[in-house]
Amino acid sequence: MKLPIIDENSIEALDLPGRHLRWLMTKDNVDARHCSMCMIQVAPGETVRPAHSHPNGEEVIYIVQGSGKVMIEGVVEPVKQGSAVLFPQGKVHMLRNTGTEEMKVVCFFAPATDLDNYKFFDDIEFPE
């Protein structure tokens, strides 16, 4: 039996607006059935775009490195290394790196999701 262990560097990063994303735990690579997980890297000054929500589940992010701000339904709060944030089901959210170093963020989803299950809001900008 092969254990479900993934080295993040073994996964090719997707170059998406405002971030590089690696899907670490999915149904396809470790047969995760009830959750999924990705890691994103956000350069200084970048914003994860577009604003989006998860209509079918929740997302929890954990800031491994860096600092910035999150926006949930128009409310903005600061985050830093060690912060955990819940993005409730269906709530529109964004993340911005306001620091001087790369932000590294681990994102957990329940139930399992992928980019096909995101709802995007191109007309919503990160509040200044």
CSV table of N, CA and C in Angstrom, one decimal:
chain,number,residue,atom,x,y,z
A,1,MET,N,0.8,-1.2,0.0
A,1,MET,CA,0.0,0.0,0.0
A,1,MET,C,0.9,1.2,0.0
A,2,LYS,N,0.6,2.2,-0.9
A,2,LYS,CA,1.3,3.4,-0.9
A,2,LYS,C,0.6,4.5,0.0
A,3,LEU,N,1.3,5.0,0.9
A,3,LEU,CA,0.7,6.0,1.8
A,3,LEU,C,0.4,7.3,1.0
A,4,PRO,N,-0.7,8.0,1.4
A,4,PRO,CA,-1.1,9.3,0.8
A,4,PRO,C,-0.2,10.4,1.2
A,5,ILE,N,1.0,10.5,0.8
A,5,ILE,CA,2.0,11.5,1.2
A,5,ILE,C,2.4,12.2,-0.1
A,6,ILE,N,2.3,13.6,-0.1
A,6,ILE,CA,2.7,14.3,-1.3
A,6,ILE,C,3.7,15.4,-0.9
A,7,ASP,N,4.8,15.5,-1.7
A,7,ASP,CA,5.8,16.6,-1.5
A,7,ASP,C,5.3,17.7,-2.4
A,8,GLU,N,5.1,18.9,-1.9
A,8,GLU,CA,4.6,20.0,-2.7
A,8,GLU,C,5.4,20.3,-3.9
A,9,ASN,N,6.7,20.0,-3.8
A,9,ASN,CA,7.6,20.3,-5.0
A,9,ASN,C,7.4,19.3,-6.1
A,10,SER,N,6.7,18.2,-5.9
A,10,SER,CA,6.4,17.2,-6.9
A,10,SER,C,5.2,17.6,-7.7
A,11,ILE,N,4.5,18.6,-7.3
A,11,ILE,CA,3.3,19.0,-8.0
A,11,ILE,C,3.5,20.2,-8.9
A,12,GLU,N,3.2,20.2,-10.1
A,12,GLU,CA,3.4,21.4,-11.0
A,12,GLU,C,2.4,22.5,-10.6
A,13,ALA,N,2.9,23.7,-10.5
A,13,ALA,CA,2.1,24.8,-10.1
A,13,ALA,C,1.3,25.3,-11.3
A,14,LEU,N,0.1,25.7,-11.0
A,14,LEU,CA,-0.8,26.4,-12.0
A,14,LEU,C,-0.5,27.9,-11.8
A,15,ASP,N,-0.3,28.6,-12.9
A,15,ASP,CA,-0.1,30.0,-12.8
A,15,ASP,C,-1.4,30.7,-13.0
A,16,LEU,N,-2.0,31.1,-11.9
A,16,LEU,CA,-3.4,31.7,-11.9
A,16,LEU,C,-3.2,33.2,-11.5
A,17,PRO,N,-4.3,34.0,-11.8
A,17,PRO,CA,-4.2,35.4,-11.5
A,17,PRO,C,-3.9,35.7,-10.0
A,18,GLY,N,-2.7,36.3,-9.8
A,18,GLY,CA,-2.3,36.7,-8.4
A,18,GLY,C,-1.7,35.6,-7.6
A,19,ARG,N,-1.6,34.3,-8.1
A,19,ARG,CA,-1.0,33.3,-7.3
A,19,ARG,C,-0.5,32.1,-8.2
A,20,HIS,N,0.4,31.3,-7.6
A,20,HIS,CA,0.8,30.0,-8.1
A,20,HIS,C,0.1,29.0,-7.2
A,21,LEU,N,-0.6,28.0,-7.8
A,21,LEU,CA,-1.4,27.1,-7.0
A,21,LEU,C,-1.0,25.7,-7.3
A,22,ARG,N,-0.8,24.9,-6.2
A,22,ARG,CA,-0.5,23.4,-6.4
A,22,ARG,C,-1.6,22.7,-5.6
A,23,TRP,N,-2.3,21.8,-6.3
A,23,TRP,CA,-3.3,20.9,-5.6
A,23,TRP,C,-2.5,19.7,-5.0
A,24,LEU,N,-2.4,19.7,-3.7
A,24,LEU,CA,-1.7,18.7,-3.0
A,24,LEU,C,-2.5,17.5,-2.7
A,25,MET,N,-3.7,17.6,-2.2
A,25,MET,CA,-4.6,16.5,-1.8
A,25,MET,C,-5.9,16.6,-2.6
A,26,THR,N,-6.1,15.6,-3.5
A,26,THR,CA,-7.3,15.5,-4.3
A,26,THR,C,-7.7,14.1,-4.5
A,27,LYS,N,-8.9,13.9,-5.0
A,27,LYS,CA,-9.3,12.6,-5.3
A,27,LYS,C,-8.4,11.9,-6.3
A,28,ASP,N,-7.9,12.6,-7.3
A,28,ASP,CA,-7.0,12.1,-8.3
A,28,ASP,C,-5.7,11.6,-7.8
A,29,ASN,N,-5.0,12.4,-6.9
A,29,ASN,CA,-3.7,12.0,-6.5
A,29,ASN,C,-3.5,11.2,-5.2
A,30,VAL,N,-4.5,11.3,-4.3
A,30,VAL,CA,-4.4,10.5,-3.1
A,30,VAL,C,-5.7,9.9,-2.7
A,31,ASP,N,-6.7,10.0,-3.6
A,31,ASP,CA,-8.1,9.4,-3.4
A,31,ASP,C,-8.7,10.1,-2.2
A,32,ALA,N,-8.5,11.4,-2.0
A,32,ALA,CA,-9.2,12.1,-0.9
A,32,ALA,C,-10.7,12.2,-1.3
A,33,ARG,N,-11.6,11.8,-0.5
A,33,ARG,CA,-13.0,11.7,-0.8
A,33,ARG,C,-13.8,12.8,-0.2
A,34,HIS,N,-13.4,13.3,1.0
A,34,HIS,CA,-14.2,14.3,1.7
A,34,HIS,C,-13.6,15.7,1.9
A,35,CYS,N,-12.4,15.8,1.5
A,35,CYS,CA,-11.7,17.1,1.6
A,35,CYS,C,-10.7,17.2,0.4
A,36,SER,N,-10.2,18.4,0.2
A,36,SER,CA,-9.1,18.6,-0.7
A,36,SER,C,-8.2,19.8,-0.1
A,37,MET,N,-7.0,19.9,-0.6
A,37,MET,CA,-6.1,20.8,-0.1
A,37,MET,C,-5.2,21.3,-1.2
A,38,CYS,N,-4.9,22.6,-1.2
A,38,CYS,CA,-3.9,23.2,-2.1
A,38,CYS,C,-3.0,24.2,-1.4
A,39,MET,N,-1.9,24.5,-2.0
A,39,MET,CA,-1.0,25.5,-1.4
A,39,MET,C,-0.8,26.6,-2.5
A,40,ILE,N,-0.9,27.8,-2.1
A,40,ILE,CA,-0.7,28.9,-3.0
A,40,ILE,C,0.4,29.8,-2.5
A,41,GLN,N,1.1,30.4,-3.5
A,41,GLN,CA,2.1,31.4,-3.2
A,41,GLN,C,1.7,32.7,-3.9
A,42,VAL,N,1.7,33.8,-3.1
A,42,VAL,CA,1.3,35.1,-3.6
A,42,VAL,C,2.4,36.1,-3.4
A,43,ALA,N,2.9,36.7,-4.5
A,43,ALA,CA,4.0,37.6,-4.5
A,43,ALA,C,3.6,38.9,-3.8
A,44,PRO,N,4.5,39.7,-3.2
A,44,PRO,CA,4.2,41.0,-2.6
A,44,PRO,C,3.4,41.9,-3.6
A,45,GLY,N,2.4,42.5,-3.1
A,45,GLY,CA,1.6,43.4,-3.9
A,45,GLY,C,0.5,42.7,-4.7
A,46,GLU,N,0.5,41.4,-4.8
A,46,GLU,CA,-0.5,40.7,-5.6
A,46,GLU,C,-1.8,40.4,-4.9
A,47,THR,N,-2.9,40.3,-5.6
A,47,THR,CA,-4.2,39.9,-5.1
A,47,THR,C,-4.7,38.7,-5.8
A,48,VAL,N,-5.1,37.7,-5.0
A,48,VAL,CA,-5.7,36.5,-5.6
A,48,VAL,C,-7.0,36.9,-6.3
A,49,ARG,N,-7.1,36.7,-7.6
A,49,ARG,CA,-8.2,37.2,-8.4
A,49,ARG,C,-8.8,36.0,-9.2
A,50,PRO,N,-10.0,36.2,-9.7
A,50,PRO,CA,-11.0,37.2,-9.2
A,50,PRO,C,-11.6,36.8,-7.9
A,51,ALA,N,-12.4,37.7,-7.3
A,51,ALA,CA,-13.1,37.4,-6.1
A,51,ALA,C,-13.9,36.2,-6.4
A,52,HIS,N,-14.1,35.3,-5.4
A,52,HIS,CA,-14.8,34.1,-5.6
A,52,HIS,C,-15.5,33.6,-4.4
A,53,SER,N,-16.3,32.6,-4.6
A,53,SER,CA,-17.0,31.9,-3.4
A,53,SER,C,-17.0,30.4,-3.7
A,54,HIS,N,-17.4,29.6,-2.7
A,54,HIS,CA,-17.5,28.2,-2.9
A,54,HIS,C,-18.9,27.8,-2.5
A,55,PRO,N,-19.8,27.7,-3.5
A,55,PRO,CA,-21.2,27.5,-3.3
A,55,PRO,C,-21.5,26.1,-2.6
A,56,ASN,N,-20.6,25.2,-2.7
A,56,ASN,CA,-20.9,23.8,-2.2
A,56,ASN,C,-20.1,23.4,-1.0
A,57,GLY,N,-19.4,24.3,-0.4
A,57,GLY,CA,-18.6,24.0,0.8
A,57,GLY,C,-17.9,25.1,1.4
A,58,GLU,N,-17.0,24.8,2.3
A,58,GLU,CA,-16.2,25.8,3.1
A,58,GLU,C,-14.7,25.7,2.7
A,59,GLU,N,-14.0,26.8,2.9
A,59,GLU,CA,-12.6,26.8,2.8
A,59,GLU,C,-12.0,27.4,4.0
A,60,VAL,N,-10.9,26.8,4.5
A,60,VAL,CA,-10.1,27.3,5.6
A,60,VAL,C,-8.7,27.5,5.0
A,61,ILE,N,-8.2,28.7,5.3
A,61,ILE,CA,-6.8,29.0,4.9
A,61,ILE,C,-5.9,29.2,6.1
A,62,TYR,N,-4.7,28.8,6.0
A,62,TYR,CA,-3.7,29.0,7.0
A,62,TYR,C,-2.5,29.6,6.4
A,63,ILE,N,-2.1,30.8,7.0
A,63,ILE,CA,-0.9,31.5,6.5
A,63,ILE,C,0.3,30.9,7.1
A,64,VAL,N,1.1,30.3,6.2
A,64,VAL,CA,2.4,29.7,6.6
A,64,VAL,C,3.5,30.7,6.7
A,65,GLN,N,3.5,31.7,5.7
A,65,GLN,CA,4.5,32.7,5.6
A,65,GLN,C,3.9,33.9,5.0
A,66,GLY,N,4.4,35.1,5.5
A,66,GLY,CA,4.0,36.4,5.0
A,66,GLY,C,2.8,37.0,5.7
A,67,SER,N,2.4,38.1,5.1
A,67,SER,CA,1.3,38.9,5.7
A,67,SER,C,0.4,39.5,4.6
A,68,GLY,N,-0.8,39.9,5.0
A,68,GLY,CA,-1.6,40.5,4.0
A,68,GLY,C,-3.0,40.9,4.6
A,69,LYS,N,-4.0,40.8,3.7
A,69,LYS,CA,-5.3,41.1,4.2
A,69,LYS,C,-6.3,40.2,3.5
A,70,VAL,N,-7.4,39.8,4.2
A,70,VAL,CA,-8.4,39.0,3.5
A,70,VAL,C,-9.7,39.9,3.5
A,71,MET,N,-10.5,39.6,2.5
A,71,MET,CA,-11.8,40.3,2.4
A,71,MET,C,-12.9,39.2,2.3
A,72,ILE,N,-13.9,39.3,3.1
A,72,ILE,CA,-15.0,38.4,3.1
A,72,ILE,C,-16.3,39.3,3.1
A,73,GLU,N,-17.0,39.2,2.0
A,73,GLU,CA,-18.2,39.9,1.8
A,73,GLU,C,-18.0,41.4,2.1
A,74,GLY,N,-16.9,42.0,1.6
A,74,GLY,CA,-16.6,43.4,1.7
A,74,GLY,C,-15.9,43.8,3.0
A,75,VAL,N,-15.8,43.0,4.0
A,75,VAL,CA,-15.1,43.3,5.2
A,75,VAL,C,-13.7,42.8,5.1
A,76,VAL,N,-12.7,43.7,5.4
A,76,VAL,CA,-11.3,43.5,5.3
A,76,VAL,C,-10.7,43.4,6.6
A,77,GLU,N,-9.8,42.4,6.8
A,77,GLU,CA,-9.1,42.2,8.1
A,77,GLU,C,-7.6,41.8,7.7
A,78,PRO,N,-6.7,42.2,8.6
A,78,PRO,CA,-5.3,41.8,8.4
A,78,PRO,C,-5.1,40.3,8.8
A,79,VAL,N,-4.1,39.7,8.1
A,79,VAL,CA,-3.7,38.3,8.4
A,79,VAL,C,-2.2,38.3,8.4
A,80,LYS,N,-1.6,37.3,9.1
A,80,LYS,CA,-0.1,37.2,9.1
A,80,LYS,C,0.2,35.7,9.3
A,81,GLN,N,1.5,35.4,9.3
A,81,GLN,CA,1.9,34.0,9.6
A,81,GLN,C,1.3,33.5,10.8
A,82,GLY,N,0.7,32.4,10.8
A,82,GLY,CA,0.0,31.8,11.9
A,82,GLY,C,-1.5,32.0,11.9
A,83,SER,N,-2.0,32.9,11.1
A,83,SER,CA,-3.5,33.2,11.0
A,83,SER,C,-4.2,32.0,10.3
A,84,ALA,N,-5.3,31.7,10.8
A,84,ALA,CA,-6.3,30.7,10.1
A,84,ALA,C,-7.6,31.5,9.9
A,85,VAL,N,-8.1,31.3,8.7
A,85,VAL,CA,-9.3,32.1,8.3
A,85,VAL,C,-10.3,31.1,7.7
A,86,LEU,N,-11.6,31.2,8.1
A,86,LEU,CA,-12.7,30.4,7.5
A,86,LEU,C,-13.4,31.3,6.5
A,87,PHE,N,-13.5,30.8,5.3
A,87,PHE,CA,-14.3,31.4,4.3
A,87,PHE,C,-15.6,30.5,4.2
A,88,PRO,N,-16.7,31.1,4.9
A,88,PRO,CA,-17.9,30.3,4.9
A,88,PRO,C,-18.5,30.0,3.5
A,89,GLN,N,-19.3,28.9,3.5
A,89,GLN,CA,-19.9,28.5,2.2
A,89,GLN,C,-20.7,29.7,1.6
A,90,GLY,N,-20.4,29.9,0.3
A,90,GLY,CA,-21.1,30.9,-0.5
A,90,GLY,C,-20.7,32.3,-0.3
A,91,LYS,N,-19.8,32.6,0.6
A,91,LYS,CA,-19.4,34.0,0.9
A,91,LYS,C,-18.2,34.4,0.0
A,92,VAL,N,-18.4,35.6,-0.6
A,92,VAL,CA,-17.4,36.1,-1.6
A,92,VAL,C,-16.1,36.5,-0.8
A,93,HIS,N,-14.9,36.1,-1.3
A,93,HIS,CA,-13.7,36.4,-0.6
A,93,HIS,C,-12.5,36.6,-1.6
A,94,MET,N,-11.5,37.3,-1.0
A,94,MET,CA,-10.3,37.6,-1.7
A,94,MET,C,-9.1,37.6,-0.7
A,95,LEU,N,-7.9,37.5,-1.2
A,95,LEU,CA,-6.7,37.5,-0.4
A,95,LEU,C,-5.7,38.4,-1.1
A,96,ARG,N,-5.0,39.3,-0.3
A,96,ARG,CA,-4.0,40.2,-0.9
A,96,ARG,C,-2.7,40.1,0.0
A,97,ASN,N,-1.6,40.1,-0.7
A,97,ASN,CA,-0.3,40.1,0.0
A,97,ASN,C,0.1,41.6,0.1
A,98,THR,N,0.1,42.1,1.3
A,98,THR,CA,0.5,43.5,1.5
A,98,THR,C,1.9,43.6,2.1
A,99,GLY,N,2.5,42.5,2.3
A,99,GLY,CA,3.8,42.5,2.9
A,99,GLY,C,4.9,42.6,1.9
A,100,THR,N,6.2,42.4,2.4
A,100,THR,CA,7.3,42.5,1.5
A,100,THR,C,7.9,41.2,1.1
A,101,GLU,N,7.4,40.1,1.6
A,101,GLU,CA,7.9,38.8,1.3
A,101,GLU,C,6.7,38.0,0.6
A,102,GLU,N,7.1,36.9,0.0
A,102,GLU,CA,6.1,36.0,-0.6
A,102,GLU,C,5.2,35.5,0.5
A,103,MET,N,3.9,35.4,0.2
A,103,MET,CA,2.9,34.8,1.1
A,103,MET,C,2.7,33.4,0.7
A,104,LYS,N,2.8,32.5,1.6
A,104,LYS,CA,2.6,31.1,1.4
A,104,LYS,C,1.4,30.7,2.2
A,105,VAL,N,0.4,30.1,1.5
A,105,VAL,CA,-0.9,29.8,2.2
A,105,VAL,C,-1.4,28.4,1.8
A,106,VAL,N,-1.8,27.7,2.9
A,106,VAL,CA,-2.4,26.4,2.7
A,106,VAL,C,-3.9,26.5,2.7
A,107,CYS,N,-4.6,25.9,1.8
A,107,CYS,CA,-6.1,26.1,1.7
A,107,CYS,C,-6.7,24.7,1.8
A,108,PHE,N,-7.6,24.5,2.7
A,108,PHE,CA,-8.3,23.3,2.9
A,108,PHE,C,-9.8,23.4,2.5
A,109,PHE,N,-10.3,22.5,1.8
A,109,PHE,CA,-11.7,22.5,1.4
A,109,PHE,C,-12.5,21.3,1.8
A,110,ALA,N,-13.7,21.5,2.3
A,110,ALA,CA,-14.6,20.4,2.6
A,110,ALA,C,-16.0,20.8,2.2
A,111,PRO,N,-16.7,20.0,1.4
A,111,PRO,CA,-16.2,18.8,0.8
A,111,PRO,C,-15.1,19.1,-0.2
A,112,ALA,N,-14.5,18.1,-0.7
A,112,ALA,CA,-13.4,18.2,-1.7
A,112,ALA,C,-13.9,19.1,-2.9
A,113,THR,N,-13.0,19.9,-3.4
A,113,THR,CA,-13.4,20.8,-4.5
A,113,THR,C,-12.2,20.8,-5.5
A,114,ASP,N,-12.5,21.6,-6.6
A,114,ASP,CA,-11.5,21.9,-7.6
A,114,ASP,C,-11.9,23.3,-8.2
A,115,LEU,N,-11.2,23.8,-9.1
A,115,LEU,CA,-11.5,25.1,-9.7
A,115,LEU,C,-12.9,25.1,-10.4
A,116,ASP,N,-13.4,23.9,-10.8
A,116,ASP,CA,-14.7,23.9,-11.5
A,116,ASP,C,-15.8,24.2,-10.5
A,117,ASN,N,-15.6,24.1,-9.2
A,117,ASN,CA,-16.6,24.4,-8.2
A,117,ASN,C,-16.5,25.7,-7.6
A,118,TYR,N,-15.7,26.6,-8.2
A,118,TYR,CA,-15.6,28.0,-7.7
A,118,TYR,C,-16.7,28.8,-8.4
A,119,LYS,N,-17.2,29.8,-7.8
A,119,LYS,CA,-18.1,30.8,-8.5
A,119,LYS,C,-17.3,32.1,-8.5
A,120,PHE,N,-17.0,32.7,-9.7
A,120,PHE,CA,-16.2,33.8,-9.8
A,120,PHE,C,-17.0,35.1,-9.9
A,121,PHE,N,-16.4,36.2,-9.4
A,121,PHE,CA,-17.1,37.5,-9.4
A,121,PHE,C,-16.0,38.5,-10.0
A,122,ASP,N,-16.0,38.6,-11.3
A,122,ASP,CA,-15.0,39.5,-12.0
A,122,ASP,C,-15.2,41.0,-11.7
A,123,ASP,N,-16.4,41.4,-11.3
A,123,ASP,CA,-16.7,42.8,-11.1
A,123,ASP,C,-16.4,43.3,-9.7
A,124,ILE,N,-16.0,42.4,-8.8
A,124,ILE,CA,-15.6,42.8,-7.4
A,124,ILE,C,-14.1,43.0,-7.3
A,125,GLU,N,-13.8,44.2,-6.8
A,125,GLU,CA,-12.4,44.5,-6.6
A,125,GLU,C,-12.1,44.5,-5.1
A,126,PHE,N,-10.8,44.3,-4.8
A,126,PHE,CA,-10.4,44.3,-3.3
A,126,PHE,C,-10.5,45.7,-2.8
A,127,PRO,N,-11.2,46.0,-1.7
A,127,PRO,CA,-11.4,47.3,-1.2
A,127,PRO,C,-10.0,47.9,-0.8
A,128,GLU,N,-9.9,49.2,-1.1
A,128,GLU,CA,-8.6,49.9,-0.8
A,128,GLU,C,-8.6,50.4,0.7
